[in-house]
């Protein structure tokens, strides 16, 4: 199969072997789980349990709300200690309800009834929704919503391109069979005739496992595609370009070019939701970096605090300097380790001083264009920076600010060490705020205009009534009325005087 | 609970710094510099040292005047690079004040008065060169003959050259008059004007295989350095390819039409400063274009203007003016050659 190239990107050292040596390790649940109600793209789910309630594993504890919402289930059985608001790393400063569960060791488990893999697509899709399946690659888009369209091609994304993150690699090594069967379920839902499992050429063991699984369970449907290792190939748009040569339109979605992309872990979760009736309550998380003693890949119940997870990996080393949720290119730096793991968190990375970029050594832009060479969206980051810093946000928008996928390649390419990606995040936030303000102003203007129209109309009506009344009492009208009366009388008199 | 410092992503260090980029360019200039010293004596070393000293002094003074930190900007190697590019274009025995005035124009006027590193509209080295070229044309006619030329005297040694640069006194048997040595490009222009055919002109000992004797070797070594920069991805391929390609394509038909009157295309390429310009001057990121197509147009423009100035201008080599003129056009070229964004023009 002929592969295509995507523009830019970087060849980065993978650092996967550090965590994949020990295979998948179970992370025992901590005594207390704090389950965030926002582990997906849309609005936070509405908690449907209260303090004091007993819950069992797999029980729904949060009800999806709004577009792109998803249900949340109890990761383990126990008793609800509290439902309280707290921040989540991806949306700092916005309170999100958390259900705090005291885990009981011997609590039972509820599963949905198992379904056959060849059920009606709508039934399968409803199951994904009921099991709270969301994209596990990072964006957390609800899978049922993403698979609500019929498309001819399904791409199962195992191109785990960001350094250090190895959860998909570890998952494929042990559960490639479930991934392949999940891929077939998803393909059935979207009606895809082409199903491609894309794995990077650096993931040797995972590739072997995928081959074996496809031979056993692929049924001639699922095709393994070995793609070259290059960051950010795991990005949907980049992967689609590599596989098909097609470009997802600006502002569009992969479905616009007939493709649905799902992460390998999502495919596995879909399979388990269908075949075993399991809700999505745990995921594989890579815990790695020079800052942890025994890196590894762990099966982690959601709601487990990072501190507990790091303890399972042998705790911090003296080198620990920065705590990241996610990889070194796009991960969020956490201020402390009491943050609970959610469905979309694939990696806990602890870096030391030696791996970090120095701050305060920024130089002026020398317009070398290395940022543009590295940009997978083919933007001119240095021009965008110019617009963003000058406050010309609308120019930045037209030059592709929102086409930026925040992969961070330009920052690494920049010899002047300018924090380009951060500038773009700030500019995007500014534009969104500006758009929201403009929408508010527009709504206010419309309200005002409607009110003005209404007032005008009422005034006109009053005027008309008044005029009608006035017209009724004007001298001409009086004269005319007298005239009419007289005429009536004159007309009537002869009648009356007529001899009977 | 363990707490940590936070910072925005990405968290990995950048792969290069301004200093390492400038350092690589300086390194790539080394073979050409050595060849220059081989053919024209140690004068280039003196010019280079002088220019670098002036450049750093002016840089420091301007940074201080503008209230900028000295350390990062004095050590970014951008001022020494400007100095080296300038020194390579002036005659080896040019008096010291040529370097002083050139560097004043380059660093103070072209660089810092426009806002310092990254803000200069014009290539500082070429501004410096243009100023001294226009103000002191006589000094630019005084090139030494290249070493190895039959019957020529060996170039003066280091101390003699130093004295010549500092005081204007030439060691025996040199005299300033005998020094009014025509460069190969001068020869083509003046002898051509007298009606000599190119075959006759090229018969002169001043010429080598393609360009001028000595000059072509220096150009070869510059090209070697340029290839190193391409390999290291310090310079974009579009600029040198467009510059040299345009020079060849533009002169080829003329040469095919009448080889007696029009120089062989490679003679154009290997004469004067075209190779140096293609790899080291037109590739200056700050004053050049930044889009891929813009860079192609920029390089082509440099070549066209250089050839036009060589043919019709009153200066034998027009690289400096060509680059400065294209610097003017760069923002416009950039604005009109923005690359298509991924997915742009695809129907949603």
PDB file of N, CA, C and O in Angstrom, chain B residues 165-231:
ATOM      1  N   UNK B 165      47.323  48.215   5.800  1.00  0.00           N
ATOM      2  CA  UNK B 165      45.952  48.508   6.225  1.00  0.00           C
ATOM      3  C   UNK B 165      45.940  49.667   7.209  1.00  0.00           C
ATOM      4  O   UNK B 165      45.080  50.551   7.158  1.00  0.00           O
ATOM      5  N   UNK B 166      46.937  49.664   8.127  1.00  0.00           N
ATOM      6  CA  UNK B 166      46.924  50.668   9.188  1.00  0.00           C
ATOM      7  C   UNK B 166      47.384  52.029   8.692  1.00  0.00           C
ATOM      8  O   UNK B 166      46.822  53.059   9.081  1.00  0.00           O
ATOM      9  N   UNK B 167      48.381  52.060   7.831  1.00  0.00           N
ATOM     10  CA  UNK B 167      48.989  53.346   7.473  1.00  0.00           C
ATOM     11  C   UNK B 167      48.802  53.708   6.013  1.00  0.00           C
ATOM     12  O   UNK B 167      49.028  54.849   5.621  1.00  0.00           O
ATOM     13  N   UNK B 168      48.431  52.747   5.209  1.00  0.00           N
ATOM     14  CA  UNK B 168      48.323  53.031   3.789  1.00  0.00           C
ATOM     15  C   UNK B 168      49.653  52.929   3.065  1.00  0.00           C
ATOM     16  O   UNK B 168      49.729  53.181   1.872  1.00  0.00           O
ATOM     17  N   UNK B 169      50.730  52.560   3.794  1.00  0.00           N
ATOM     18  CA  UNK B 169      52.030  52.413   3.138  1.00  0.00           C
ATOM     19  C   UNK B 169      52.200  50.984   2.652  1.00  0.00           C
ATOM     20  O   UNK B 169      52.035  50.035   3.407  1.00  0.00           O
ATOM     21  N   UNK B 170      52.552  50.854   1.393  1.00  0.00           N
ATOM     22  CA  UNK B 170      52.704  49.524   0.845  1.00  0.00           C
ATOM     23  C   UNK B 170      54.148  49.064   0.934  1.00  0.00           C
ATOM     24  O   UNK B 170      55.070  49.856   0.762  1.00  0.00           O
ATOM     25  N   UNK B 171      54.368  47.800   1.229  1.00  0.00           N
ATOM     26  CA  UNK B 171      55.740  47.273   1.220  1.00  0.00           C
ATOM     27  C   UNK B 171      56.253  47.201  -0.219  1.00  0.00           C
ATOM     28  O   UNK B 171      55.473  47.022  -1.150  1.00  0.00           O
ATOM     29  N   UNK B 172      57.548  47.367  -0.374  1.00  0.00           N
ATOM     30  CA  UNK B 172      58.158  47.209  -1.700  1.00  0.00           C
ATOM     31  C   UNK B 172      58.014  45.753  -2.112  1.00  0.00           C
ATOM     32  O   UNK B 172      58.019  44.878  -1.239  1.00  0.00           O
ATOM     33  N   UNK B 173      57.889  45.392  -3.345  1.00  0.00           N
ATOM     34  CA  UNK B 173      57.875  46.302  -4.507  1.00  0.00           C
ATOM     35  C   UNK B 173      56.477  46.768  -4.885  1.00  0.00           C
ATOM     36  O   UNK B 173      56.251  47.178  -6.017  1.00  0.00           O
ATOM     37  N   UNK B 174      55.498  46.688  -3.962  1.00  0.00           N
ATOM     38  CA  UNK B 174      54.144  47.062  -4.317  1.00  0.00           C
ATOM     39  C   UNK B 174      53.996  48.571  -4.382  1.00  0.00           C
ATOM     40  O   UNK B 174      54.612  49.294  -3.636  1.00  0.00           O
ATOM     41  N   UNK B 175      53.152  48.988  -5.250  1.00  0.00           N
ATOM     42  CA  UNK B 175      52.734  50.392  -5.253  1.00  0.00           C
ATOM     43  C   UNK B 175      51.241  50.387  -5.459  1.00  0.00           C
ATOM     44  O   UNK B 175      50.694  49.485  -6.065  1.00  0.00           O
ATOM     45  N   UNK B 176      50.596  51.416  -4.967  1.00  0.00           N
ATOM     46  CA  UNK B 176      49.137  51.454  -5.098  1.00  0.00           C
ATOM     47  C   UNK B 176      48.717  51.419  -6.564  1.00  0.00           C
ATOM     48  O   UNK B 176      47.702  50.836  -6.897  1.00  0.00           O
ATOM     49  N   UNK B 177      49.568  52.017  -7.403  1.00  0.00           N
ATOM     50  CA  UNK B 177      49.194  52.045  -8.819  1.00  0.00           C
ATOM     51  C   UNK B 177      49.192  50.645  -9.422  1.00  0.00           C
ATOM     52  O   UNK B 177      48.269  50.277 -10.149  1.00  0.00           O
ATOM     53  N   UNK B 178      50.238  49.876  -9.079  1.00  0.00           N
ATOM     54  CA  UNK B 178      50.277  48.525  -9.640  1.00  0.00           C
ATOM     55  C   UNK B 178      49.190  47.666  -9.020  1.00  0.00           C
ATOM     56  O   UNK B 178      48.833  46.629  -9.541  1.00  0.00           O
ATOM     57  N   UNK B 179      48.705  48.152  -7.887  1.00  0.00           N
ATOM     58  CA  UNK B 179      47.677  47.393  -7.205  1.00  0.00           C
ATOM     59  C   UNK B 179      46.311  47.550  -7.861  1.00  0.00           C
ATOM     60  O   UNK B 179      45.393  46.820  -7.561  1.00  0.00           O
ATOM     61  N   UNK B 180      46.208  48.557  -8.715  1.00  0.00           N
ATOM     62  CA  UNK B 180      44.909  48.783  -9.338  1.00  0.00           C
ATOM     63  C   UNK B 180      44.617  47.605 -10.248  1.00  0.00           C
ATOM     64  O   UNK B 180      44.464  47.747 -11.455  1.00  0.00           O
ATOM     65  N   UNK B 181      44.574  46.477  -9.632  1.00  0.00           N
ATOM     66  CA  UNK B 181      44.445  45.225 -10.351  1.00  0.00           C
ATOM     67  C   UNK B 181      42.984  44.975 -10.698  1.00  0.00           C
ATOM     68  O   UNK B 181      42.131  44.990  -9.833  1.00  0.00           O
ATOM     69  N   UNK B 182      42.770  44.744 -11.962  1.00  0.00           N
ATOM     70  CA  UNK B 182      41.392  44.501 -12.362  1.00  0.00           C
ATOM     71  C   UNK B 182      40.960  43.130 -11.872  1.00  0.00           C
ATOM     72  O   UNK B 182      41.720  42.168 -11.939  1.00  0.00           O
ATOM     73  N   UNK B 183      39.745  43.036 -11.366  1.00  0.00           N
ATOM     74  CA  UNK B 183      39.182  41.722 -11.077  1.00  0.00           C
ATOM     75  C   UNK B 183      38.697  41.175 -12.406  1.00  0.00           C
ATOM     76  O   UNK B 183      38.498  41.930 -13.372  1.00  0.00           O
ATOM     77  N   UNK B 184      38.491  39.887 -12.476  1.00  0.00           N
ATOM     78  CA  UNK B 184      38.037  39.312 -13.748  1.00  0.00           C
ATOM     79  C   UNK B 184      36.781  39.989 -14.277  1.00  0.00           C
ATOM     80  O   UNK B 184      36.630  40.174 -15.489  1.00  0.00           O
ATOM     81  N   UNK B 185      35.877  40.367 -13.370  1.00  0.00           N
ATOM     82  CA  UNK B 185      34.656  41.018 -13.845  1.00  0.00           C
ATOM     83  C   UNK B 185      34.955  42.385 -14.444  1.00  0.00           C
ATOM     84  O   UNK B 185      34.361  42.793 -15.440  1.00  0.00           O
ATOM     85  N   UNK B 186      35.928  43.107 -13.809  1.00  0.00           N
ATOM     86  CA  UNK B 186      36.345  44.391 -14.382  1.00  0.00           C
ATOM     87  C   UNK B 186      36.876  44.178 -15.788  1.00  0.00           C
ATOM     88  O   UNK B 186      36.594  44.944 -16.705  1.00  0.00           O
ATOM     89  N   UNK B 187      37.693  43.109 -15.911  1.00  0.00           N
ATOM     90  CA  UNK B 187      38.331  42.843 -17.197  1.00  0.00           C
ATOM     91  C   UNK B 187      37.294  42.604 -18.283  1.00  0.00           C
ATOM     92  O   UNK B 187      37.371  43.164 -19.374  1.00  0.00           O
ATOM     93  N   UNK B 188      36.291  41.797 -17.953  1.00  0.00           N
ATOM     94  CA  UNK B 188      35.254  41.512 -18.937  1.00  0.00           C
ATOM     95  C   UNK B 188      34.588  42.817 -19.371  1.00  0.00           C
ATOM     96  O   UNK B 188      34.370  43.069 -20.552  1.00  0.00           O
ATOM     97  N   UNK B 189      34.307  43.663 -18.388  1.00  0.00           N
ATOM     98  CA  UNK B 189      33.612  44.901 -18.690  1.00  0.00           C
ATOM     99  C   UNK B 189      34.481  45.838 -19.530  1.00  0.00           C
ATOM    100  O   UNK B 189      34.072  46.282 -20.601  1.00  0.00           O
ATOM    101  N   UNK B 190      35.723  46.103 -19.064  1.00  0.00           N
ATOM    102  CA  UNK B 190      36.528  47.116 -19.745  1.00  0.00           C
ATOM    103  C   UNK B 190      37.039  46.622 -21.091  1.00  0.00           C
ATOM    104  O   UNK B 190      36.940  47.315 -22.095  1.00  0.00           O
ATOM    105  N   UNK B 191      37.542  45.374 -21.103  1.00  0.00           N
ATOM    106  CA  UNK B 191      38.065  44.879 -22.368  1.00  0.00           C
ATOM    107  C   UNK B 191      36.938  44.655 -23.358  1.00  0.00           C
ATOM    108  O   UNK B 191      37.082  44.907 -24.554  1.00  0.00           O
ATOM    109  N   UNK B 192      35.799  44.201 -22.838  1.00  0.00           N
ATOM    110  CA  UNK B 192      34.650  43.998 -23.710  1.00  0.00           C
ATOM    111  C   UNK B 192      34.249  45.309 -24.352  1.00  0.00           C
ATOM    112  O   UNK B 192      33.913  45.371 -25.543  1.00  0.00           O
ATOM    113  N   UNK B 193      34.321  46.372 -23.577  1.00  0.00           N
ATOM    114  CA  UNK B 193      33.951  47.683 -24.103  1.00  0.00           C
ATOM    115  C   UNK B 193      34.922  48.112 -25.194  1.00  0.00           C
ATOM    116  O   UNK B 193      34.578  48.889 -26.087  1.00  0.00           O
ATOM    117  N   UNK B 194      36.170  47.614 -25.103  1.00  0.00           N
ATOM    118  CA  UNK B 194      37.147  47.985 -26.127  1.00  0.00           C
ATOM    119  C   UNK B 194      37.043  47.098 -27.357  1.00  0.00           C
ATOM    120  O   UNK B 194      37.860  47.192 -28.275  1.00  0.00           O
ATOM    121  N   UNK B 195      36.086  46.184 -27.359  1.00  0.00           N
ATOM    122  CA  UNK B 195      35.850  45.387 -28.557  1.00  0.00           C
ATOM    123  C   UNK B 195      36.544  44.062 -28.584  1.00  0.00           C
ATOM    124  O   UNK B 195      36.525  43.365 -29.585  1.00  0.00           O
ATOM    125  N   UNK B 196      37.169  43.673 -27.461  1.00  0.00           N
ATOM    126  CA  UNK B 196      37.834  42.378 -27.432  1.00  0.00           C
ATOM    127  C   UNK B 196      36.785  41.281 -27.329  1.00  0.00           C
ATOM    128  O   UNK B 196      35.741  41.469 -26.709  1.00  0.00           O
ATOM    129  N   UNK B 197      37.049  40.157 -27.970  1.00  0.00           N
ATOM    130  CA  UNK B 197      36.107  39.049 -27.810  1.00  0.00           C
ATOM    131  C   UNK B 197      36.412  38.357 -26.494  1.00  0.00           C
ATOM    132  O   UNK B 197      37.489  38.516 -25.918  1.00  0.00           O
ATOM    133  N   UNK B 198      35.432  37.581 -26.041  1.00  0.00           N
ATOM    134  CA  UNK B 198      35.610  36.909 -24.769  1.00  0.00           C
ATOM    135  C   UNK B 198      36.755  35.922 -24.796  1.00  0.00           C
ATOM    136  O   UNK B 198      37.443  35.723 -23.814  1.00  0.00           O
ATOM    137  N   UNK B 199      36.961  35.305 -25.960  1.00  0.00           N
ATOM    138  CA  UNK B 199      38.058  34.357 -26.059  1.00  0.00           C
ATOM    139  C   UNK B 199      39.375  35.065 -25.769  1.00  0.00           C
ATOM    140  O   UNK B 199      40.231  34.547 -25.047  1.00  0.00           O
ATOM    141  N   UNK B 200      39.510  36.286 -26.293  1.00  0.00           N
ATOM    142  CA  UNK B 200      40.742  37.052 -26.028  1.00  0.00           C
ATOM    143  C   UNK B 200      40.831  37.439 -24.561  1.00  0.00           C
ATOM    144  O   UNK B 200      41.869  37.327 -23.923  1.00  0.00           O
ATOM    145  N   UNK B 201      39.696  37.904 -24.027  1.00  0.00           N
ATOM    146  CA  UNK B 201      39.709  38.329 -22.629  1.00  0.00           C
ATOM    147  C   UNK B 201      40.066  37.142 -21.736  1.00  0.00           C
ATOM    148  O   UNK B 201      40.899  37.239 -20.844  1.00  0.00           O
ATOM    149  N   UNK B 202      39.428  36.033 -22.056  1.00  0.00           N
ATOM    150  CA  UNK B 202      39.649  34.868 -21.201  1.00  0.00           C
ATOM    151  C   UNK B 202      41.047  34.296 -21.365  1.00  0.00           C
ATOM    152  O   UNK B 202      41.519  33.513 -20.550  1.00  0.00           O
ATOM    153  N   UNK B 203      41.727  34.666 -22.440  1.00  0.00           N
ATOM    154  CA  UNK B 203      43.106  34.231 -22.626  1.00  0.00           C
ATOM    155  C   UNK B 203      44.040  34.877 -21.621  1.00  0.00           C
ATOM    156  O   UNK B 203      45.116  34.368 -21.342  1.00  0.00           O
ATOM    157  N   UNK B 204      43.602  35.993 -21.046  1.00  0.00           N
ATOM    158  CA  UNK B 204      44.445  36.684 -20.074  1.00  0.00           C
ATOM    159  C   UNK B 204      44.701  35.767 -18.877  1.00  0.00           C
ATOM    160  O   UNK B 204      43.851  34.947 -18.544  1.00  0.00           O
ATOM    161  N   UNK B 205      45.862  35.916 -18.269  1.00  0.00           N
ATOM    162  CA  UNK B 205      46.220  35.006 -17.172  1.00  0.00           C
ATOM    163  C   UNK B 205      45.312  35.149 -15.946  1.00  0.00           C
ATOM    164  O   UNK B 205      45.325  34.304 -15.068  1.00  0.00           O
ATOM    165  N   UNK B 206      44.532  36.205 -15.935  1.00  0.00           N
ATOM    166  CA  UNK B 206      43.666  36.440 -14.803  1.00  0.00           C
ATOM    167  C   UNK B 206      42.552  35.399 -14.699  1.00  0.00           C
ATOM    168  O   UNK B 206      41.906  35.261 -13.686  1.00  0.00           O
ATOM    169  N   UNK B 207      42.322  34.697 -15.808  1.00  0.00           N
ATOM    170  CA  UNK B 207      41.174  33.796 -15.824  1.00  0.00           C
ATOM    171  C   UNK B 207      41.571  32.345 -15.576  1.00  0.00           C
ATOM    172  O   UNK B 207      42.640  31.910 -15.969  1.00  0.00           O
ATOM    173  N   UNK B 208      40.700  31.667 -14.939  1.00  0.00           N
ATOM    174  CA  UNK B 208      40.927  30.255 -14.673  1.00  0.00           C
ATOM    175  C   UNK B 208      40.070  29.417 -15.604  1.00  0.00           C
ATOM    176  O   UNK B 208      39.888  29.755 -16.778  1.00  0.00           O
ATOM    177  N   UNK B 209      39.505  28.350 -15.052  1.00  0.00           N
ATOM    178  CA  UNK B 209      38.726  27.440 -15.882  1.00  0.00           C
ATOM    179  C   UNK B 209      37.345  28.006 -16.200  1.00  0.00           C
ATOM    180  O   UNK B 209      36.876  27.934 -17.315  1.00  0.00           O
ATOM    181  N   UNK B 210      36.686  28.549 -15.201  1.00  0.00           N
ATOM    182  CA  UNK B 210      35.338  29.091 -15.402  1.00  0.00           C
ATOM    183  C   UNK B 210      35.322  30.588 -15.178  1.00  0.00           C
ATOM    184  O   UNK B 210      35.010  31.377 -16.038  1.00  0.00           O
ATOM    185  N   UNK B 211      35.682  30.978 -13.966  1.00  0.00           N
ATOM    186  CA  UNK B 211      35.670  32.397 -13.618  1.00  0.00           C
ATOM    187  C   UNK B 211      37.082  32.898 -13.581  1.00  0.00           C
ATOM    188  O   UNK B 211      37.939  32.473 -14.353  1.00  0.00           O
ATOM    189  N   UNK B 212      37.339  33.803 -12.641  1.00  0.00           N
ATOM    190  CA  UNK B 212      38.681  34.331 -12.513  1.00  0.00           C
ATOM    191  C   UNK B 212      39.564  33.342 -11.793  1.00  0.00           C
ATOM    192  O   UNK B 212      39.100  32.525 -11.000  1.00  0.00           O
ATOM    193  N   UNK B 213      40.850  33.399 -12.099  1.00  0.00           N
ATOM    194  CA  UNK B 213      41.786  32.528 -11.406  1.00  0.00           C
ATOM    195  C   UNK B 213      41.751  32.863  -9.908  1.00  0.00           C
ATOM    196  O   UNK B 213      41.716  34.018  -9.518  1.00  0.00           O
ATOM    197  N   UNK B 214      41.757  31.858  -9.099  1.00  0.00           N
ATOM    198  CA  UNK B 214      41.671  32.100  -7.656  1.00  0.00           C
ATOM    199  C   UNK B 214      40.231  32.286  -7.234  1.00  0.00           C
ATOM    200  O   UNK B 214      39.719  31.565  -6.388  1.00  0.00           O
ATOM    201  N   UNK B 215      39.552  33.204  -7.872  1.00  0.00           N
ATOM    202  CA  UNK B 215      38.148  33.482  -7.521  1.00  0.00           C
ATOM    203  C   UNK B 215      37.298  32.230  -7.622  1.00  0.00           C
ATOM    204  O   UNK B 215      36.458  31.962  -6.782  1.00  0.00           O
ATOM    205  N   UNK B 216      37.532  31.482  -8.689  1.00  0.00           N
ATOM    206  CA  UNK B 216      36.670  30.314  -8.879  1.00  0.00           C
ATOM    207  C   UNK B 216      36.903  29.274  -7.800  1.00  0.00           C
ATOM    208  O   UNK B 216      36.001  28.573  -7.392  1.00  0.00           O
ATOM    209  N   UNK B 217      38.157  29.208  -7.315  1.00  0.00           N
ATOM    210  CA  UNK B 217      38.425  28.254  -6.237  1.00  0.00           C
ATOM    211  C   UNK B 217      37.777  28.696  -4.936  1.00  0.00           C
ATOM    212  O   UNK B 217      37.227  27.897  -4.192  1.00  0.00           O
ATOM    213  N   UNK B 218      37.881  29.996  -4.708  1.00  0.00           N
ATOM    214  CA  UNK B 218      37.229  30.515  -3.505  1.00  0.00           C
ATOM    215  C   UNK B 218      35.730  30.220  -3.572  1.00  0.00           C
ATOM    216  O   UNK B 218      35.115  29.764  -2.607  1.00  0.00           O
ATOM    217  N   UNK B 219      35.162  30.448  -4.770  1.00  0.00           N
ATOM    218  CA  UNK B 219      33.736  30.186  -4.946  1.00  0.00           C
ATOM    219  C   UNK B 219      33.423  28.717  -4.694  1.00  0.00           C
ATOM    220  O   UNK B 219      32.412  28.378  -4.070  1.00  0.00           O
ATOM    221  N   UNK B 220      34.317  27.838  -5.168  1.00  0.00           N
ATOM    222  CA  UNK B 220      34.111  26.407  -4.920  1.00  0.00           C
ATOM    223  C   UNK B 220      34.023  26.107  -3.433  1.00  0.00           C
ATOM    224  O   UNK B 220      33.188  25.325  -2.986  1.00  0.00           O
ATOM    225  N   UNK B 221      34.913  26.735  -2.691  1.00  0.00           N
ATOM    226  CA  UNK B 221      34.927  26.455  -1.259  1.00  0.00           C
ATOM    227  C   UNK B 221      33.710  27.074  -0.558  1.00  0.00           C
ATOM    228  O   UNK B 221      33.202  26.526   0.420  1.00  0.00           O
ATOM    229  N   UNK B 222      33.271  28.205  -1.063  1.00  0.00           N
ATOM    230  CA  UNK B 222      32.022  28.759  -0.520  1.00  0.00           C
ATOM    231  C   UNK B 222      30.861  27.803  -0.811  1.00  0.00           C
ATOM    232  O   UNK B 222      29.999  27.566   0.035  1.00  0.00           O
ATOM    233  N   UNK B 223      30.858  27.263  -2.013  1.00  0.00           N
ATOM    234  CA  UNK B 223      29.791  26.326  -2.386  1.00  0.00           C
ATOM    235  C   UNK B 223      29.833  25.095  -1.485  1.00  0.00           C
ATOM    236  O   UNK B 223      28.794  24.594  -1.054  1.00  0.00           O
ATOM    237  N   UNK B 224      31.040  24.674  -1.164  1.00  0.00           N
ATOM    238  CA  UNK B 224      31.200  23.533  -0.264  1.00  0.00           C
ATOM    239  C   UNK B 224      30.574  23.843   1.096  1.00  0.00           C
ATOM    240  O   UNK B 224      29.808  23.039   1.654  1.00  0.00           O
ATOM    241  N   UNK B 225      30.903  25.023   1.617  1.00  0.00           N
ATOM    242  CA  UNK B 225      30.312  25.450   2.890  1.00  0.00           C
ATOM    243  C   UNK B 225      28.803  25.537   2.776  1.00  0.00           C
ATOM    244  O   UNK B 225      28.070  25.171   3.699  1.00  0.00           O
ATOM    245  N   UNK B 226      28.336  26.019   1.625  1.00  0.00           N
ATOM    246  CA  UNK B 226      26.897  26.144   1.408  1.00  0.00           C
ATOM    247  C   UNK B 226      26.205  24.792   1.421  1.00  0.00           C
ATOM    248  O   UNK B 226      25.124  24.637   1.999  1.00  0.00           O
ATOM    249  N   UNK B 227      26.868  23.806   0.812  1.00  0.00           N
ATOM    250  CA  UNK B 227      26.289  22.459   0.816  1.00  0.00           C
ATOM    251  C   UNK B 227      26.208  21.918   2.244  1.00  0.00           C
ATOM    252  O   UNK B 227      25.238  21.256   2.619  1.00  0.00           O
ATOM    253  N   UNK B 228      27.222  22.237   3.028  1.00  0.00           N
ATOM    254  CA  UNK B 228      27.202  21.845   4.442  1.00  0.00           C
ATOM    255  C   UNK B 228      25.980  22.445   5.142  1.00  0.00           C
ATOM    256  O   UNK B 228      25.266  21.764   5.881  1.00  0.00           O
ATOM    257  N   UNK B 229      25.722  23.728   4.851  1.00  0.00           N
ATOM    258  CA  UNK B 229      24.569  24.382   5.481  1.00  0.00           C
ATOM    259  C   UNK B 229      23.249  23.784   5.010  1.00  0.00           C
ATOM    260  O   UNK B 229      22.295  23.673   5.779  1.00  0.00           O
ATOM    261  N   UNK B 230      23.207  23.405   3.743  1.00  0.00           N
ATOM    262  CA  UNK B 230      21.999  22.759   3.230  1.00  0.00           C
ATOM    263  C   UNK B 230      21.777  21.426   3.927  1.00  0.00           C
ATOM    264  O   UNK B 230      20.670  21.089   4.336  1.00  0.00           O
ATOM    265  N   UNK B 231      22.877  20.681   4.071  1.00  0.00           N
ATOM    266  CA  UNK B 231      22.806  19.372   4.716  1.00  0.00           C
ATOM    267  C   UNK B 231      22.344  19.515   6.168  1.00  0.00           C
ATOM    268  O   UNK B 231      21.518  18.749   6.657  1.00  0.00           O
TER     269      UNK B 231
END
